[in-house]
Coordinates of C-alpha atoms and ligand atoms in Angstrom, one line a residue:
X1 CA -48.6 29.4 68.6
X2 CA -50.9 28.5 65.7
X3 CA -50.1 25.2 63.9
X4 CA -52.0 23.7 61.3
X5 CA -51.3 19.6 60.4
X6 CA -52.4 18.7 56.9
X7 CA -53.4 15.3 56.9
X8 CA -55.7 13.9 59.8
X9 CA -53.7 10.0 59.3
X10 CA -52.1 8.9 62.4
X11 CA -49.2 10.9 62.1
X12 CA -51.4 14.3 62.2
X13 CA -53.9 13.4 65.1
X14 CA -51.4 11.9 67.4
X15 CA -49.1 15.0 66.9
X16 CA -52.3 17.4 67.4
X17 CA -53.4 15.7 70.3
X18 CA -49.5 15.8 71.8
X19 CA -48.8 19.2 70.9
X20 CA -52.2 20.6 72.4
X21 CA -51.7 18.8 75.6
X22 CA -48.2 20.4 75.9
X23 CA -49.7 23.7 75.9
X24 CA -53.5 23.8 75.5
X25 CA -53.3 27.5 74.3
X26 CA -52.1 26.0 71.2
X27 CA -54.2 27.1 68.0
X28 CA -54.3 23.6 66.2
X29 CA -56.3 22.6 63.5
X30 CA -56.3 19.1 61.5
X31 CA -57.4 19.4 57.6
X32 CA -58.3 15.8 56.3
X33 CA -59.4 15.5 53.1
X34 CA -61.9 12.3 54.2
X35 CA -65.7 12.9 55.5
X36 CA -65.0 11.7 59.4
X37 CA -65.6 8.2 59.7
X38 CA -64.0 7.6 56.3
X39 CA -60.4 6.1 55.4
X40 CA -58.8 3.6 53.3
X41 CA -57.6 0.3 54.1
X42 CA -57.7 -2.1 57.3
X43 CA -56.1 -3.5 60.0
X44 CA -52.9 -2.7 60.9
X45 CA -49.9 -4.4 63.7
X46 CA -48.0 -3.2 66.0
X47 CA -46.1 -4.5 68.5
X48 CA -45.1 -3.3 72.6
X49 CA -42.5 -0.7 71.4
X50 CA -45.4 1.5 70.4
X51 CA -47.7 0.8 73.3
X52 CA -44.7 2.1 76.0
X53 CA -44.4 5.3 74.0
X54 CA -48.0 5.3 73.8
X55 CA -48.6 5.2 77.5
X56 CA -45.7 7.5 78.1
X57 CA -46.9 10.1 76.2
X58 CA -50.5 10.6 76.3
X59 CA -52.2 7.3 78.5
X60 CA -55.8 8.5 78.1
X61 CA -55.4 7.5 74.4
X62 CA -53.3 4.7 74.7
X63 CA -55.6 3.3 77.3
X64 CA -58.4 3.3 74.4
X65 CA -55.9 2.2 72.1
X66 CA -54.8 -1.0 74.3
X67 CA -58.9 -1.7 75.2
X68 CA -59.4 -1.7 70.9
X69 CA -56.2 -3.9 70.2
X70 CA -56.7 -7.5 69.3
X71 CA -53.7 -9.6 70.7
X72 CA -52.6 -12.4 68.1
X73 CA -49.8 -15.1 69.1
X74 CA -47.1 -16.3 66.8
X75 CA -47.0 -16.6 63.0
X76 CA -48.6 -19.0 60.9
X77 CA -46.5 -20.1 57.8
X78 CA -49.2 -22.0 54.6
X79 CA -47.3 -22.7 51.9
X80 CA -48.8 -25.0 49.4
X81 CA -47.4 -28.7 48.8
X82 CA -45.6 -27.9 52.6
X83 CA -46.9 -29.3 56.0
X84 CA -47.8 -25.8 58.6
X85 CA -45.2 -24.1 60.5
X86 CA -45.5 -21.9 63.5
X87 CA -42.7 -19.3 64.0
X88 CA -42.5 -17.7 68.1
X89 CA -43.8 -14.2 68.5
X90 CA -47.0 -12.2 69.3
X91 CA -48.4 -8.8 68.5
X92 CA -51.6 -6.4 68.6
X93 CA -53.5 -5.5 65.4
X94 CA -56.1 -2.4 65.3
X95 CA -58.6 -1.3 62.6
X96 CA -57.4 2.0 60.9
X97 CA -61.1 3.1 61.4
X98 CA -60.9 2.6 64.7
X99 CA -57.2 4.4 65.2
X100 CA -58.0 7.2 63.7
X101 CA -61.8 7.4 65.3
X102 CA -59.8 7.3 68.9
X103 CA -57.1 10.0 68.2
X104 CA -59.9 12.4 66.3
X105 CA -62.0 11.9 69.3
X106 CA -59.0 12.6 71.9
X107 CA -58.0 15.1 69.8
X108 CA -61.2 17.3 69.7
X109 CA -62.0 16.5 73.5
X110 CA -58.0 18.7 74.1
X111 CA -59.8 21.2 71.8
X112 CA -58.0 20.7 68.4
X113 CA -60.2 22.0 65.3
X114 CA -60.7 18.8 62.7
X115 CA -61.9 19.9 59.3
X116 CA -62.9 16.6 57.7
X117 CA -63.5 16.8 53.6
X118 CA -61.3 19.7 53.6
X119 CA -59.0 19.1 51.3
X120 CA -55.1 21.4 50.6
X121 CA -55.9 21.6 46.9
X122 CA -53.3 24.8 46.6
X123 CA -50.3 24.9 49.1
X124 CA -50.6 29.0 48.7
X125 CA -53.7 28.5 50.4
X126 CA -52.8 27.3 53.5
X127 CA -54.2 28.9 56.6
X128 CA -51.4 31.6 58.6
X129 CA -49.5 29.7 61.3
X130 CA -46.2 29.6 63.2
X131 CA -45.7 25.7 62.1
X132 CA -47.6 23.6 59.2
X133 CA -46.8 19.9 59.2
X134 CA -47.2 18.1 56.4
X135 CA -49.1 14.7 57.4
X136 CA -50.4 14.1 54.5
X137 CA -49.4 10.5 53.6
X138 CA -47.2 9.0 51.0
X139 CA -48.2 11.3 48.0
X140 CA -47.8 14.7 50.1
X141 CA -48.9 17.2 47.8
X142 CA -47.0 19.8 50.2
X143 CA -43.6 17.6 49.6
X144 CA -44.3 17.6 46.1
X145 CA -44.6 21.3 45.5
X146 CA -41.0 21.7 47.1
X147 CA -39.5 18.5 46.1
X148 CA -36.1 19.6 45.1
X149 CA -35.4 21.4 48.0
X150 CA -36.8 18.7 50.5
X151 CA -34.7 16.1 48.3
X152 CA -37.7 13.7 48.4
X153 CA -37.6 10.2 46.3
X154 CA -39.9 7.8 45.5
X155 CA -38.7 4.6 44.3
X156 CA -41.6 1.9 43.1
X157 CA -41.6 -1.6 44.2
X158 CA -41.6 -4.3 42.1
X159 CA -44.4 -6.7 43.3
X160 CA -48.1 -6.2 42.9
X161 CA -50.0 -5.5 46.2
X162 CA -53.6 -5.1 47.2
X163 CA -54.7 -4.3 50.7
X164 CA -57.9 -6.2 51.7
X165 CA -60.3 -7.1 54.4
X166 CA -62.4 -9.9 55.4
X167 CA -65.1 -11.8 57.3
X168 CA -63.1 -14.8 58.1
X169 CA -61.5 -14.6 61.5
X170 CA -57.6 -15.7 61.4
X171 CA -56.6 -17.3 64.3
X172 CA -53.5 -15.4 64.2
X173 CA -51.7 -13.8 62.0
X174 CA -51.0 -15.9 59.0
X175 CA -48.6 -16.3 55.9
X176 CA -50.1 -18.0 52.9
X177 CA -48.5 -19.2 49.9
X178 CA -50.3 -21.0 47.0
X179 CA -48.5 -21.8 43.5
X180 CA -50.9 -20.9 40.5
X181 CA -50.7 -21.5 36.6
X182 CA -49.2 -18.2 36.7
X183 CA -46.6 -18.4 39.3
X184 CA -46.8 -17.8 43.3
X185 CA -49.6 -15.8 44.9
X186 CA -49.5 -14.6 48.9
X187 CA -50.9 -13.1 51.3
X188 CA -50.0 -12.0 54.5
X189 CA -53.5 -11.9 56.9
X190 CA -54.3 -11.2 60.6
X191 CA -57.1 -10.8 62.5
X192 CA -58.1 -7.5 64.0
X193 CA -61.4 -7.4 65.5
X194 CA -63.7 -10.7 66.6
X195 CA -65.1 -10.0 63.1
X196 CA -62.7 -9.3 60.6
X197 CA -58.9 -9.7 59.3
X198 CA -56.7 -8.0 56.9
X199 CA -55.7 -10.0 53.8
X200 CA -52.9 -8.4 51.7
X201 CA -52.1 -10.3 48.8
X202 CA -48.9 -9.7 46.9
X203 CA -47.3 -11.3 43.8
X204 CA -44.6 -10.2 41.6
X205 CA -45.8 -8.1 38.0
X206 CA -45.6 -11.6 35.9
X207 CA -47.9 -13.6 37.7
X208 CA -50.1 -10.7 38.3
X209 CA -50.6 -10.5 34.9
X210 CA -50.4 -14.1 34.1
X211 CA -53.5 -14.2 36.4
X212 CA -55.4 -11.7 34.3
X213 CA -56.0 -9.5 37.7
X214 CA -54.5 -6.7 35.4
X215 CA -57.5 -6.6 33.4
X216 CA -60.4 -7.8 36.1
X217 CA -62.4 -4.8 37.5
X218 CA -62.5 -4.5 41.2
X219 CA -65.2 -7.9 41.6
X220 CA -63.7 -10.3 39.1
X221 CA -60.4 -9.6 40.6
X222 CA -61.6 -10.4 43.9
X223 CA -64.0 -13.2 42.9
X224 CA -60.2 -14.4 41.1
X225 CA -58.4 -14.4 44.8
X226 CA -61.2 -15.5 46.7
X227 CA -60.8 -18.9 44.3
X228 CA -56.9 -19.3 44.7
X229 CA -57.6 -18.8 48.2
X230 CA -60.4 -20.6 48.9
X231 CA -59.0 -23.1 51.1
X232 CA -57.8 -20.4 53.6
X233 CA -61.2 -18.0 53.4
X234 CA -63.6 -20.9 54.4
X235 CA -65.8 -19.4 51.6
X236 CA -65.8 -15.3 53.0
X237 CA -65.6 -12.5 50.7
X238 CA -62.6 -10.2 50.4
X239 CA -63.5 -6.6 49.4
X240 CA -60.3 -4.1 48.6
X241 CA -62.6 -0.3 49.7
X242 CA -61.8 0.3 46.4
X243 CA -58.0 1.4 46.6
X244 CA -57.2 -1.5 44.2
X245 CA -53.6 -3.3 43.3
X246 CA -50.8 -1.1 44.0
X247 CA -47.0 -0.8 43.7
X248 CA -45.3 0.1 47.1
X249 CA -43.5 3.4 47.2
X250 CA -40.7 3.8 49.2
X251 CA -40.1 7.5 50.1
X252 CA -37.3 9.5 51.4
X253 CA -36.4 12.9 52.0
X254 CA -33.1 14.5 52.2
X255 CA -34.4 17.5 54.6
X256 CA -37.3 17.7 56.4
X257 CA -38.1 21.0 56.9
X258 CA -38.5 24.5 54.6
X259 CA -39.4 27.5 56.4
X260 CA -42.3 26.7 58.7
X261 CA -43.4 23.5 57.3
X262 CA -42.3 19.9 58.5
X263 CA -42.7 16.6 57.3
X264 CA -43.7 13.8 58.8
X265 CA -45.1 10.4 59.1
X266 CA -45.3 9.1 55.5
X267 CA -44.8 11.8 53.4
X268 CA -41.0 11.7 54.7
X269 CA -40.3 8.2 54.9
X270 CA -42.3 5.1 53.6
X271 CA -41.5 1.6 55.2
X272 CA -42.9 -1.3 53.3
X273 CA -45.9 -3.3 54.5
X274 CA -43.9 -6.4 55.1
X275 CA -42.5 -5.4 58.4
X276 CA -46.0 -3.3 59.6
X277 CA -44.3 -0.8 60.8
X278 CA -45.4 2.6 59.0
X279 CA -48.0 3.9 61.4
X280 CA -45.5 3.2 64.6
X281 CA -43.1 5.3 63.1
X282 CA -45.4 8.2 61.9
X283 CA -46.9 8.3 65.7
X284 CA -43.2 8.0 66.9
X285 CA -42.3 11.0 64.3
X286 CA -45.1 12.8 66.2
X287 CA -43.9 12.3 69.3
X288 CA -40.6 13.6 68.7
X289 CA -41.8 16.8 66.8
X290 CA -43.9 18.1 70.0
X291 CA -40.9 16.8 72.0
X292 CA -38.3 19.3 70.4
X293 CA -41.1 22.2 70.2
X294 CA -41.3 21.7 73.8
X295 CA -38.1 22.2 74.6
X296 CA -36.6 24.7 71.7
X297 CA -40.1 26.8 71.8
X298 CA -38.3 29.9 70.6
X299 CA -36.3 29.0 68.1
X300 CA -38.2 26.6 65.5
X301 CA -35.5 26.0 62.8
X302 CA -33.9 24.5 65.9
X303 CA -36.2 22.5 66.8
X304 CA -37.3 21.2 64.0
X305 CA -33.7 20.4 62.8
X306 CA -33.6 17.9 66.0
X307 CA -36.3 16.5 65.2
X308 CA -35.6 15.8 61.7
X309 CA -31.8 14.3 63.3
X310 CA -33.7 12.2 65.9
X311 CA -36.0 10.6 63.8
X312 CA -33.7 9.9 60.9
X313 CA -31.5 7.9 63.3
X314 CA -34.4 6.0 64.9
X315 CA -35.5 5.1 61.6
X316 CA -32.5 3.8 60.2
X317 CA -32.6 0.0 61.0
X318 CA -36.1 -0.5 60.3
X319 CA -35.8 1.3 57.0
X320 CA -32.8 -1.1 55.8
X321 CA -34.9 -4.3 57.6
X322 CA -37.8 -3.1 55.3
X323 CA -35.9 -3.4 52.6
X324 CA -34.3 -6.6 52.7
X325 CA -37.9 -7.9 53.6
X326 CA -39.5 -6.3 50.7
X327 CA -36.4 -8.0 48.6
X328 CA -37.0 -11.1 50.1
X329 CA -40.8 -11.0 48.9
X330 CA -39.4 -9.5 45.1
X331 CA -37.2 -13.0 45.3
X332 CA -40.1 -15.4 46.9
X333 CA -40.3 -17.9 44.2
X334 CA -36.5 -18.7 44.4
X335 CA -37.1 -19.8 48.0
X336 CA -40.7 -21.6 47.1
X337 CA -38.9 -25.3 46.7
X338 CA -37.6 -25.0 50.0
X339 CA -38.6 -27.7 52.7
X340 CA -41.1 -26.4 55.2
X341 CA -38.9 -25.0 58.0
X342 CA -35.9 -24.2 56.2
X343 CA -38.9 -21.9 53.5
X344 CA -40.6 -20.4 57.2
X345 CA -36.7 -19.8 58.6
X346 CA -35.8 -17.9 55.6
X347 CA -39.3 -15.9 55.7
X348 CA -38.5 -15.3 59.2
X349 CA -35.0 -13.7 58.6
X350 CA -36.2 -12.2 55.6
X351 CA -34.9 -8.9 57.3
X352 CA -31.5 -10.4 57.8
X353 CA -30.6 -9.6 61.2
X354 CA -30.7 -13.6 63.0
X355 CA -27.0 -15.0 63.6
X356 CA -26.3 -18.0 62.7
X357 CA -27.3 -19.8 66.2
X358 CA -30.8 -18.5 65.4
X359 CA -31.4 -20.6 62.4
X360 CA -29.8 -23.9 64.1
X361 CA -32.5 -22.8 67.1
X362 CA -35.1 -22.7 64.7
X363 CA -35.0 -26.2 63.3
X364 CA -34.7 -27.9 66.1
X365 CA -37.8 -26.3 68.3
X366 CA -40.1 -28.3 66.0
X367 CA -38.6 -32.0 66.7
X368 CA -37.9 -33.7 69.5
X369 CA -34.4 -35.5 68.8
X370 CA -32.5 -32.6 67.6
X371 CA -33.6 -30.0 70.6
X372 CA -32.4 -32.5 73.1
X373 CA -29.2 -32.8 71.2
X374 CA -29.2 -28.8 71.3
X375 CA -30.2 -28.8 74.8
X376 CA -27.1 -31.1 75.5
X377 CA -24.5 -29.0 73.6
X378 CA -25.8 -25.6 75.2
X379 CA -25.2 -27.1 78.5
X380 CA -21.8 -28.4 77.5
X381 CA -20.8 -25.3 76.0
X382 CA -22.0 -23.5 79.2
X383 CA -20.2 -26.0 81.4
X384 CA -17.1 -25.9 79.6
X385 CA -16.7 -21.6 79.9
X386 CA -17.9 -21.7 83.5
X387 CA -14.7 -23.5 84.0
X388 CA -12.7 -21.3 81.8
X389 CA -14.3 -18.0 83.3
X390 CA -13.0 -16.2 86.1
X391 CA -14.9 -15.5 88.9
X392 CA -16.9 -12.6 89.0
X393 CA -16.2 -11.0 92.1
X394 CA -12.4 -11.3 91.1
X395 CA -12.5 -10.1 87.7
X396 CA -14.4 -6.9 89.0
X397 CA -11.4 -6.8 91.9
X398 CA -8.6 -5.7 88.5
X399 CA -8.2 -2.3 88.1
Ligands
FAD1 C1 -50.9 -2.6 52.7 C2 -50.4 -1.8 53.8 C3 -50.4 -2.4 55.1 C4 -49.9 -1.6 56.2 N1 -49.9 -2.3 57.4 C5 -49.3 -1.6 58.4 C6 -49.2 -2.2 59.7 O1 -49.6 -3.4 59.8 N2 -48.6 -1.6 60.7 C7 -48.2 -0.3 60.5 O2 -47.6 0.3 61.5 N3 -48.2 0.3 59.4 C8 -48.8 -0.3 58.3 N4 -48.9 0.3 57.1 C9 -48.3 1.7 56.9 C10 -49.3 2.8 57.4 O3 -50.5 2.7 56.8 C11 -48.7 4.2 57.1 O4 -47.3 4.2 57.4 C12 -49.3 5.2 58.1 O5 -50.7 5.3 57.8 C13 -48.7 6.6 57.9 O6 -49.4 7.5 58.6 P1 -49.5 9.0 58.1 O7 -50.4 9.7 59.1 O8 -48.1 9.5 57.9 O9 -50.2 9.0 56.7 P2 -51.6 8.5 56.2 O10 -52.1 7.5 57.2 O11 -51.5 8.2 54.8 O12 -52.5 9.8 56.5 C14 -52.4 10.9 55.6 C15 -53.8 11.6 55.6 O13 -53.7 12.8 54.9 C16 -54.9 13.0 54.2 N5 -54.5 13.9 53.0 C17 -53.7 13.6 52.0 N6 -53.6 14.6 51.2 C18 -54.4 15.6 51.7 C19 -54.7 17.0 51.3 N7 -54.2 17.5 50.2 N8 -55.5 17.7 52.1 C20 -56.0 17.2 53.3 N9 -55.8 15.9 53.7 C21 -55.0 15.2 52.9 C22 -55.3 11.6 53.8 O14 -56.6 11.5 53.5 C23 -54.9 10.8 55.0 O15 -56.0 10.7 55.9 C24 -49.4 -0.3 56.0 C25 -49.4 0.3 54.7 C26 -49.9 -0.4 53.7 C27 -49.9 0.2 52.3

């Protein structure tokens, strides 16, 4: 079988690496556009979900993967005029470099063929193979040339973002809000080497252009955030490797596959920033892909139909919790006047999925009086359905 991936992201590696350990006598090849050693943007989080698949699935590179992860441990919340919060909760952060340095290198060792600065300028082009994914990230030139029949839509977000790195070490990773002239400015930052953090900054269109960062070139406009931010950056630079301020585009797809070739990773789906979950899902997308190759070997439009199913299911949830967090950050200057925990509660269920309970939890782990109140009604609450409750043992007994 001769496949050829499109896109050497996360989403085309991991599924050449998976795919040629299945069955080494696999014909794969990678084309990436980027000279090896070159992508854009920085660090990026993930969380255990993705290390168990990892290790399921291939533990040679998940092994590399855990040794290069950086281990942060709750959230931070900084918003100006408000004392600090801390909100519960850990994760791992890893350079996109790095990633992608790791999966090309596992990848070549199976005996995949990676053309880097090898760009798809002309889809009719492509090499012959049995299956072509389409990896190539959220502006998939081989979505594009069939949009209509893959259904695809890209909606633009609202906000301003800009994706950028810098010296200063976060202690974890951090939330930081800071009220200009123009209106609020954020930025959402976590460390991901002993070295270096990411620092995205986000604001909606009106303060972005109240700021002037419409019209800065790429130094003013940093030189301009570095200032608003200056009491969080302890005087280290911020550089943006030139990508610049964006809008987020979401994209779907109605179907997934045309003939031979297969979407995945972002050029089927987008999933904004604020949850960090878009490279988890692309390597996830690749794991399912070699999966239902694997079993359905014969009969691709088979496969490749439960793979499309499979992952549109998994993806569901996070989709809809991406949205109602990318809302919450199109709406953040309605929740600005906020006291401090009730501003770092609603950032925390900015995805809408906490009960009730969850929030009363929430403001009391921060003061003494009201958790031992809490403690007391939890334990009169449990007291009073232990007497209500039958028995276990006779309850299981009834038919
Ligand atoms: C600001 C920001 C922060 C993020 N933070 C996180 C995070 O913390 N955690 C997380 O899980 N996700 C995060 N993401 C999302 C994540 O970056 C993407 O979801 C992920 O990279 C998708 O992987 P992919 O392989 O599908 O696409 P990409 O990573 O975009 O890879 C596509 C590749 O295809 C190549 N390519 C494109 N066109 C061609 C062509 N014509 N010919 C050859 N090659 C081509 C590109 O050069 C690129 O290397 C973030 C995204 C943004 C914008």
């Amino acid at each position: 079988m001769r496949i050829t991936c499109v896109g050497g992201g996360p989403a085309g590696l991991y599924f050449a690496v998976l795919a040629k350990l299945a069955d080494p006598s696999r014909e794969i090849t990678v084309l990436e556009r980027d000279p090896a050693g070159v992508t854009y943007g920085w660090g990026v989080v993930f969380w255990d979900d993705l290390l168990d698949d990892l290790f399921r699935y291939d533990p040679v590179s998940a092994a590399r993967i855990w040794d290069a992860a950086h281990k942060w441990d709750e959230y931070e919340v900084r918003a100006a005029g408000k004392p600090v919060t801390h909100l519960g909760g850990y994760g791992f952060s890893l350079g996109r470099h790095r990633l992608l340095e790791i999966l090309g290198e596992r990848a070549r060792e199976l005996g995949v063929e990676i053309r880097y600065s090898d760009e798809l300028t002309d889809p009719a082009q492509l090499p012959p193979a049995d299956l072509t994914v389409a990896c190539d990230g959220a502006g998939s030139r081989l979505r594009d040339q069939h949009a209509e029949h893959f259904g695809a839509q890209v909606e633009t977000g609202r906000n301003k973002y800009i994706w950028l790195g810098t010296p200063h070490v976060f202690r974890t990773f951090t939330f930081g809000f800071e009220r200009t002239e123009a209106g609020w400015i954020w930025f959402h930052a976590y460390p991901f080497t002993d070295r270096a953090s990411t620092f995205i900054v986000e604001c909606t269109p009106e303060t972005w252009a109240g700021l002037g960062l419409d019209r800065m070139d790429s130094a003013a406009g940093n030189a301009r955030l570095q200032q608003i931010f200056a009491r969080h950056l302890d005087g280290a630079p911020l550089d943006d490797a030139g990508r610049g301020w964006l809008n987020f585009r979401r994209v779907t797809a109605e179907r997934w596959d045309h003939g031979t070739v297969v979407l995945m990773g972002d050029a089927a789906h987008t999933t904004h920033f604020a949850i960090g979950s878009g490279t988890k899902l692309a390597m996830q997308d690749a794991m399912a892909l070699a999966d239902a190759i694997a079993l359905s070997p014969l009969a691709l439009p088979a496969a490749l139909e439960q793979y499309e199913h499979r992952r549109k299911v998994a993806l569901a949830p996070l989709q809809r919790a991406a949205y109602a967090s990318s809302a919450w950050f199109e709406r953040m200057p309605e929740y600005a006047e906020l006291p401090a925990r009730r501003f770092s509660y609603a950032l925390s269920n900015r995805r809408g999925e906490y009960p009730a309970w969850r929030y009363l939890l929430h403001m009391t782990t921060q003061s003494a009086v009201p958790r031992t109140m809490l403690r007391w009604t939890l334990s009169a609450r449990r007291w009073h359905r232990a007497r209500r409750r039958p028995a276990r043992h006779l309850t299981a007994a009834v038919p």
